[in-house]
Short mmCIF file of C-alpha atoms in Angstrom, two decimals:
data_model
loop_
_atom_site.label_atom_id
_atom_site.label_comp_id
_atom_site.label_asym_id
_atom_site.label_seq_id
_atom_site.Cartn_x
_atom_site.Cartn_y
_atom_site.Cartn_z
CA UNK A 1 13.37 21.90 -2.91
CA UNK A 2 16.25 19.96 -4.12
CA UNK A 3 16.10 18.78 -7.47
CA UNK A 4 17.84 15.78 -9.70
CA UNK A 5 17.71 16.39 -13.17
CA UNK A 6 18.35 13.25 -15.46
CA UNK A 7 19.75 12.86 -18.80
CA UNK A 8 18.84 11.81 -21.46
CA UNK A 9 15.40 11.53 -20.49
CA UNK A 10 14.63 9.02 -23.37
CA UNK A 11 17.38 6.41 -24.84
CA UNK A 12 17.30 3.39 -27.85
CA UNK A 13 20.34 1.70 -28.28
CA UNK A 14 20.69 -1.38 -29.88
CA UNK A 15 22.14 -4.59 -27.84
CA UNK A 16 25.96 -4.07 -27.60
CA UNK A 17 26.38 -0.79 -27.35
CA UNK A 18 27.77 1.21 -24.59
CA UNK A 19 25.97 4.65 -23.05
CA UNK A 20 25.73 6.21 -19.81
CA UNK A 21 23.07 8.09 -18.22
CA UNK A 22 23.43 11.06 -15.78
CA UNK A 23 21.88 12.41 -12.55
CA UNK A 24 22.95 16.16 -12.02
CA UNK A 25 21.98 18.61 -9.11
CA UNK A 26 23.37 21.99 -7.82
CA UNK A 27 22.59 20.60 -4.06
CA UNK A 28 24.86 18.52 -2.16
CA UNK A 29 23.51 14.96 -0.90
CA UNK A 30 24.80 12.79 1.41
CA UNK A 31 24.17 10.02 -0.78
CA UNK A 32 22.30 8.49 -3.76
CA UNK A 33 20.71 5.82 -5.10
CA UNK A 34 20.39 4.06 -8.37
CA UNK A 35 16.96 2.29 -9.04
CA UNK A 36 16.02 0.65 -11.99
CA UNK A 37 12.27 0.08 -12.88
CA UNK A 38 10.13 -2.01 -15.15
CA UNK A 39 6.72 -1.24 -16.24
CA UNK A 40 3.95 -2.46 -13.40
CA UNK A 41 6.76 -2.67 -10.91
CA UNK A 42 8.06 -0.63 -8.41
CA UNK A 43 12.01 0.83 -8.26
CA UNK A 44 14.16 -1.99 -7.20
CA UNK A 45 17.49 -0.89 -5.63
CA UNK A 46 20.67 -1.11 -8.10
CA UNK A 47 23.30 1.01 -5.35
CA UNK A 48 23.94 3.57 -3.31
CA UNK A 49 27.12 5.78 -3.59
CA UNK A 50 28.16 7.46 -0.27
CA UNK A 51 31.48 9.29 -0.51
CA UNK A 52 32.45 11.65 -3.56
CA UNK A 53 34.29 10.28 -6.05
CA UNK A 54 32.99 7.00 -5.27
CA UNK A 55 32.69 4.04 -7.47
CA UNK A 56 30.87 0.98 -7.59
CA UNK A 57 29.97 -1.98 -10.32
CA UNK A 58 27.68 -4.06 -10.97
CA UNK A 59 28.49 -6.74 -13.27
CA UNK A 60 28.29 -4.49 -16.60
CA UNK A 61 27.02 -1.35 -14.33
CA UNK A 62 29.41 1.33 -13.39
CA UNK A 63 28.30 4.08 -10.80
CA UNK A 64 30.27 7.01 -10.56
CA UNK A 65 29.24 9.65 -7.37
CA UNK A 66 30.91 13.48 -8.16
CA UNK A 67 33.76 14.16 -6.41
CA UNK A 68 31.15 17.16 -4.81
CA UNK A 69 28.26 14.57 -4.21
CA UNK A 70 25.95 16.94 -6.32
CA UNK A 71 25.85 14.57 -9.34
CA UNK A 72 26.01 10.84 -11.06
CA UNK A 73 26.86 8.64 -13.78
CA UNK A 74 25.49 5.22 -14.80
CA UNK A 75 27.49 3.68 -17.14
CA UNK A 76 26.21 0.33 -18.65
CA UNK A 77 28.25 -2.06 -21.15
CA UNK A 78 27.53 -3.87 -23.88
CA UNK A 79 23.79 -3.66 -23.00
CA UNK A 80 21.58 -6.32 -23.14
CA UNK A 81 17.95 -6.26 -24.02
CA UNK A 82 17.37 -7.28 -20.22
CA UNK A 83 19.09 -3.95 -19.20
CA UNK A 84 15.61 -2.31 -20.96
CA UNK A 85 13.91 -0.39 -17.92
CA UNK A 86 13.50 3.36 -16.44
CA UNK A 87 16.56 3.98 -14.53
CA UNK A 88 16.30 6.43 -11.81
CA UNK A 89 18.46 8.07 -9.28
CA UNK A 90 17.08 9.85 -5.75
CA UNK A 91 19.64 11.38 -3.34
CA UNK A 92 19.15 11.55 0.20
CA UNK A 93 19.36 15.67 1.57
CA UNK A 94 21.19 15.98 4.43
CA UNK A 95 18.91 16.60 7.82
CA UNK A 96 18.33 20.34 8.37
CA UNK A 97 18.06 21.75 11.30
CA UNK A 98 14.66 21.50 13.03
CA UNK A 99 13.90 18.80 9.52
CA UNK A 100 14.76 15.68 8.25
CA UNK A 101 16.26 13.65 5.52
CA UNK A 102 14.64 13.21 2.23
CA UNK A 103 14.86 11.00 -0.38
CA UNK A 104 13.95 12.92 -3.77
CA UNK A 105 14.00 11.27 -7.25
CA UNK A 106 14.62 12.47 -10.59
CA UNK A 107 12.14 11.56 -13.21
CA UNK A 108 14.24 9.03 -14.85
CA UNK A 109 15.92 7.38 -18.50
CA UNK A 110 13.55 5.41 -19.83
CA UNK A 111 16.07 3.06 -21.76
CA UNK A 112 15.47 0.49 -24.12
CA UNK A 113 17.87 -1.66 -25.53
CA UNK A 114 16.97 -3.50 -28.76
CA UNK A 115 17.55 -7.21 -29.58
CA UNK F 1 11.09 -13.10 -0.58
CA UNK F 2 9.92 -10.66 2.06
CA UNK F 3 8.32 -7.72 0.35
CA UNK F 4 6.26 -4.70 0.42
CA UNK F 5 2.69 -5.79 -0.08
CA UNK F 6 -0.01 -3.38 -1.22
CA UNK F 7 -3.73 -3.16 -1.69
CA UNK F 8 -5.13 -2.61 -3.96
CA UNK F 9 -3.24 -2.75 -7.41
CA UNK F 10 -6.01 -0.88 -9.72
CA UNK F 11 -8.51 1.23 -8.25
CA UNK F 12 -10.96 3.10 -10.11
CA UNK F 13 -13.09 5.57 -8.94
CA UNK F 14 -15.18 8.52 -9.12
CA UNK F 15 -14.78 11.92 -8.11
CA UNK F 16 -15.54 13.02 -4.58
CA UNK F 17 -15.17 9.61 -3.27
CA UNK F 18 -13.11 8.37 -0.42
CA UNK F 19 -10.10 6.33 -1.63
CA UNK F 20 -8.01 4.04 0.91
CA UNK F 21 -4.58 2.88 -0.07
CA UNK F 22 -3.02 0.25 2.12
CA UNK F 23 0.80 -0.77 2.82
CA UNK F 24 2.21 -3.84 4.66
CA UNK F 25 5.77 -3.23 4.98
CA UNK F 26 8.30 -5.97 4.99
CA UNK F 27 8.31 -7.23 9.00
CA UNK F 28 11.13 -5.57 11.01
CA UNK F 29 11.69 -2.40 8.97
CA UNK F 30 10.85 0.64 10.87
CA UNK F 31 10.68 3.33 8.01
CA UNK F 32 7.98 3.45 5.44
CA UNK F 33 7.54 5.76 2.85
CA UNK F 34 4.63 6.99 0.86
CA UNK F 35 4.94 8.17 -2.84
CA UNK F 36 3.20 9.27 -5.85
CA UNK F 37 4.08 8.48 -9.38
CA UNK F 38 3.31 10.55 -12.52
CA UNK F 39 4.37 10.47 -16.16
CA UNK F 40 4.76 14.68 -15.18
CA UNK F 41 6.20 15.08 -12.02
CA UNK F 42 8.05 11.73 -11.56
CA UNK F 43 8.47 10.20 -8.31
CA UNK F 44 6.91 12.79 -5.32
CA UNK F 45 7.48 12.00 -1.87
CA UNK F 46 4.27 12.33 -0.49
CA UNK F 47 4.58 11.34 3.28
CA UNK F 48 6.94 9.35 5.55
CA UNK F 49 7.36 7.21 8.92
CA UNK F 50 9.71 6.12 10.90
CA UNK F 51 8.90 3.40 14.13
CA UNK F 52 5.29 4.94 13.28
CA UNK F 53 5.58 8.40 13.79
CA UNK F 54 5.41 10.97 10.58
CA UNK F 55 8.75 12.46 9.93
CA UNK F 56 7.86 14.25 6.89
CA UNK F 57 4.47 14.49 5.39
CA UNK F 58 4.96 18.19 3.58
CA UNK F 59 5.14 16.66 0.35
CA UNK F 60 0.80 16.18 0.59
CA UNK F 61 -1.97 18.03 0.00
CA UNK F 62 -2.81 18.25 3.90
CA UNK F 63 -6.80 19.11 3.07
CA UNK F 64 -7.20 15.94 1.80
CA UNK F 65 -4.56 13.61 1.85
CA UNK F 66 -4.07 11.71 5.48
CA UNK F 67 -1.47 8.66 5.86
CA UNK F 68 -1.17 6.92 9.29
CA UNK F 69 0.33 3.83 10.47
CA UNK F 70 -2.17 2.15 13.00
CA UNK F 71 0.39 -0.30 13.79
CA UNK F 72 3.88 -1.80 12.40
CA UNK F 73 2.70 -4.25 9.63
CA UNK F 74 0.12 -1.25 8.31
CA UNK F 75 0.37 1.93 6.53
CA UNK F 76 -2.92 3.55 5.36
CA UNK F 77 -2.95 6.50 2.75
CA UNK F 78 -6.36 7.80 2.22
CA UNK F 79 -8.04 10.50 -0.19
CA UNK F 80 -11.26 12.25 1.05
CA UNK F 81 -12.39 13.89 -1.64
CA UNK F 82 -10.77 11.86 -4.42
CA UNK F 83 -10.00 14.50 -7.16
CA UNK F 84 -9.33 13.47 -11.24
CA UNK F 85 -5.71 15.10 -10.64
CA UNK F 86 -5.27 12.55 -8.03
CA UNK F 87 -4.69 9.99 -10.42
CA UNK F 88 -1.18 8.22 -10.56
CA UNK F 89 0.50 5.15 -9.12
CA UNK F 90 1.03 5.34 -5.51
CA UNK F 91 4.29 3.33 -3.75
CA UNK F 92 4.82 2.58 -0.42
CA UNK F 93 8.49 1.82 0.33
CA UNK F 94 9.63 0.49 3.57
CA UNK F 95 13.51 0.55 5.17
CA UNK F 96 15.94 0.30 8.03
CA UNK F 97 15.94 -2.35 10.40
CA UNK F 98 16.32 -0.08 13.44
CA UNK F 99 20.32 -0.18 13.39
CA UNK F 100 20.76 3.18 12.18
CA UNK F 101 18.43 6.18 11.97
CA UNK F 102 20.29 7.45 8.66
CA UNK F 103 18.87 7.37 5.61
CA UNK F 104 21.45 7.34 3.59
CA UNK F 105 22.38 3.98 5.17
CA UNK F 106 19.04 2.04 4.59
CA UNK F 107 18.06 -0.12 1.32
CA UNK F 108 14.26 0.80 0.64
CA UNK F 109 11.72 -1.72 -0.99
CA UNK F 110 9.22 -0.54 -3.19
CA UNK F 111 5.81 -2.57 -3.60
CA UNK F 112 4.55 -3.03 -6.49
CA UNK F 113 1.73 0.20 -6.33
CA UNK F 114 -1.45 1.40 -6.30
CA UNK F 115 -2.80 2.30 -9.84
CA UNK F 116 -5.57 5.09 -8.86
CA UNK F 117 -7.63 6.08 -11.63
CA UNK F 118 -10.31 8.65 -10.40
CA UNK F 119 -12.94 9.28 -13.25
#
């Protein structure tokens, strides 16, 4: 079983500040996915990263991919109190033979950003 | 805004009973995904479908857990017994509008869940 371990699993910031959350694995995917979620909601899309070394923004959102597509970044500036949310990322496995793609999650920064 | 409808949103229940979960994906998506939500585990991947047929469903408890798709705008997950440990948030997700059969290239939609309680 491939599995995404995120960091920091809790973060409180106050409004302003910069921080950056990360999404680390010792597999390989052929892509992943940021999702951000709010409570009584389901994950809404942010991006997904494809090639290694990729990166994409998002307004005041940064994704980074690893230049081995095992691992993440999410970089957010000067965060808002809107930004508050559980961020998660989920990379798709590659098929194996005889299987088929996944899509696994990690279990998420719960981040809260403080007026 | 098309989205992923489910039904219903709270559900509480005792155990041993029979507990149906339904899905409507968003029309024209041909992948649909089932998963399970704990404060514990996260986000499981529980079951999932593609143009209607299970691609993956090792990710549930096969004795039982059953999830079928009796035709494109409906996705059923059911629990028969219902268990206390069953108890989470259930998502259905739905994807791909046929063009490509990689993952990796489809944008999922969640709905907004099924809060099971099971007492």
């Amino acid at each position: 079983t491939q599995l995404l371990e995120q960091s920091p699993q809790f973060l409180s910031i106050q409004e302003g500040e910069n921080l950056t959350v990360y999404c680390n694995s010792s597999s390989v995917f052929s892509s992943l996915q940021w999702y951000r979620q709010e409570p009584g909601e389901g994950p809404v899309l942010l991006v997904t990263v494809v090639t290694g070394g990729e990166v994409k923004k998002l307004k005041r959102l940064t994704f980074q991919f690893g230049d081995a597509r095992k691992d993440s970044s999410l970089h957010i500036t000067a965060a808002q109190p809107g930004d508050t949310g559980l961020y998660l990322c989920a990379g798709v496995s590659p098929r194996t033979q005889g299987g088929s793609e996944k899509l696994v999650f990690g279990k998420g920064t719960k981040l809260t950003v403080n007026p | 805004d098309a989205r992923v409808t489910q039904t219903p949103r709270h559900k509480v229940t005792e155990m041993g009973q029979e507990v149906t979960m339904r899905c409507q994906p968003i029309l024209g998506h041909n992948t649909v995904f089932w998963y399970r939500q704990t404060m514990m585990q996260g986000l499981e991947l529980l079951a999932y479908f593609r143009n209607r047929a299970p691609l993956d469903d090792s990710g549930m408890p096969k004795d039982r857990f059953s999830a079928e798709m009796p035709d494109a705008t409906l996705a059923t997950l059911k629990i028969q017994p219902s268990e206390p440990r069953d108890s989470a948030v259930y998502f259905c997700a739905s994807g791909g509008s046929g063009k490509t059969l990689l993952l990796s290239q489809e944008k999922l939609f969640f709905g907004s869940g099924t809060q099971l309680s099971v007492l």
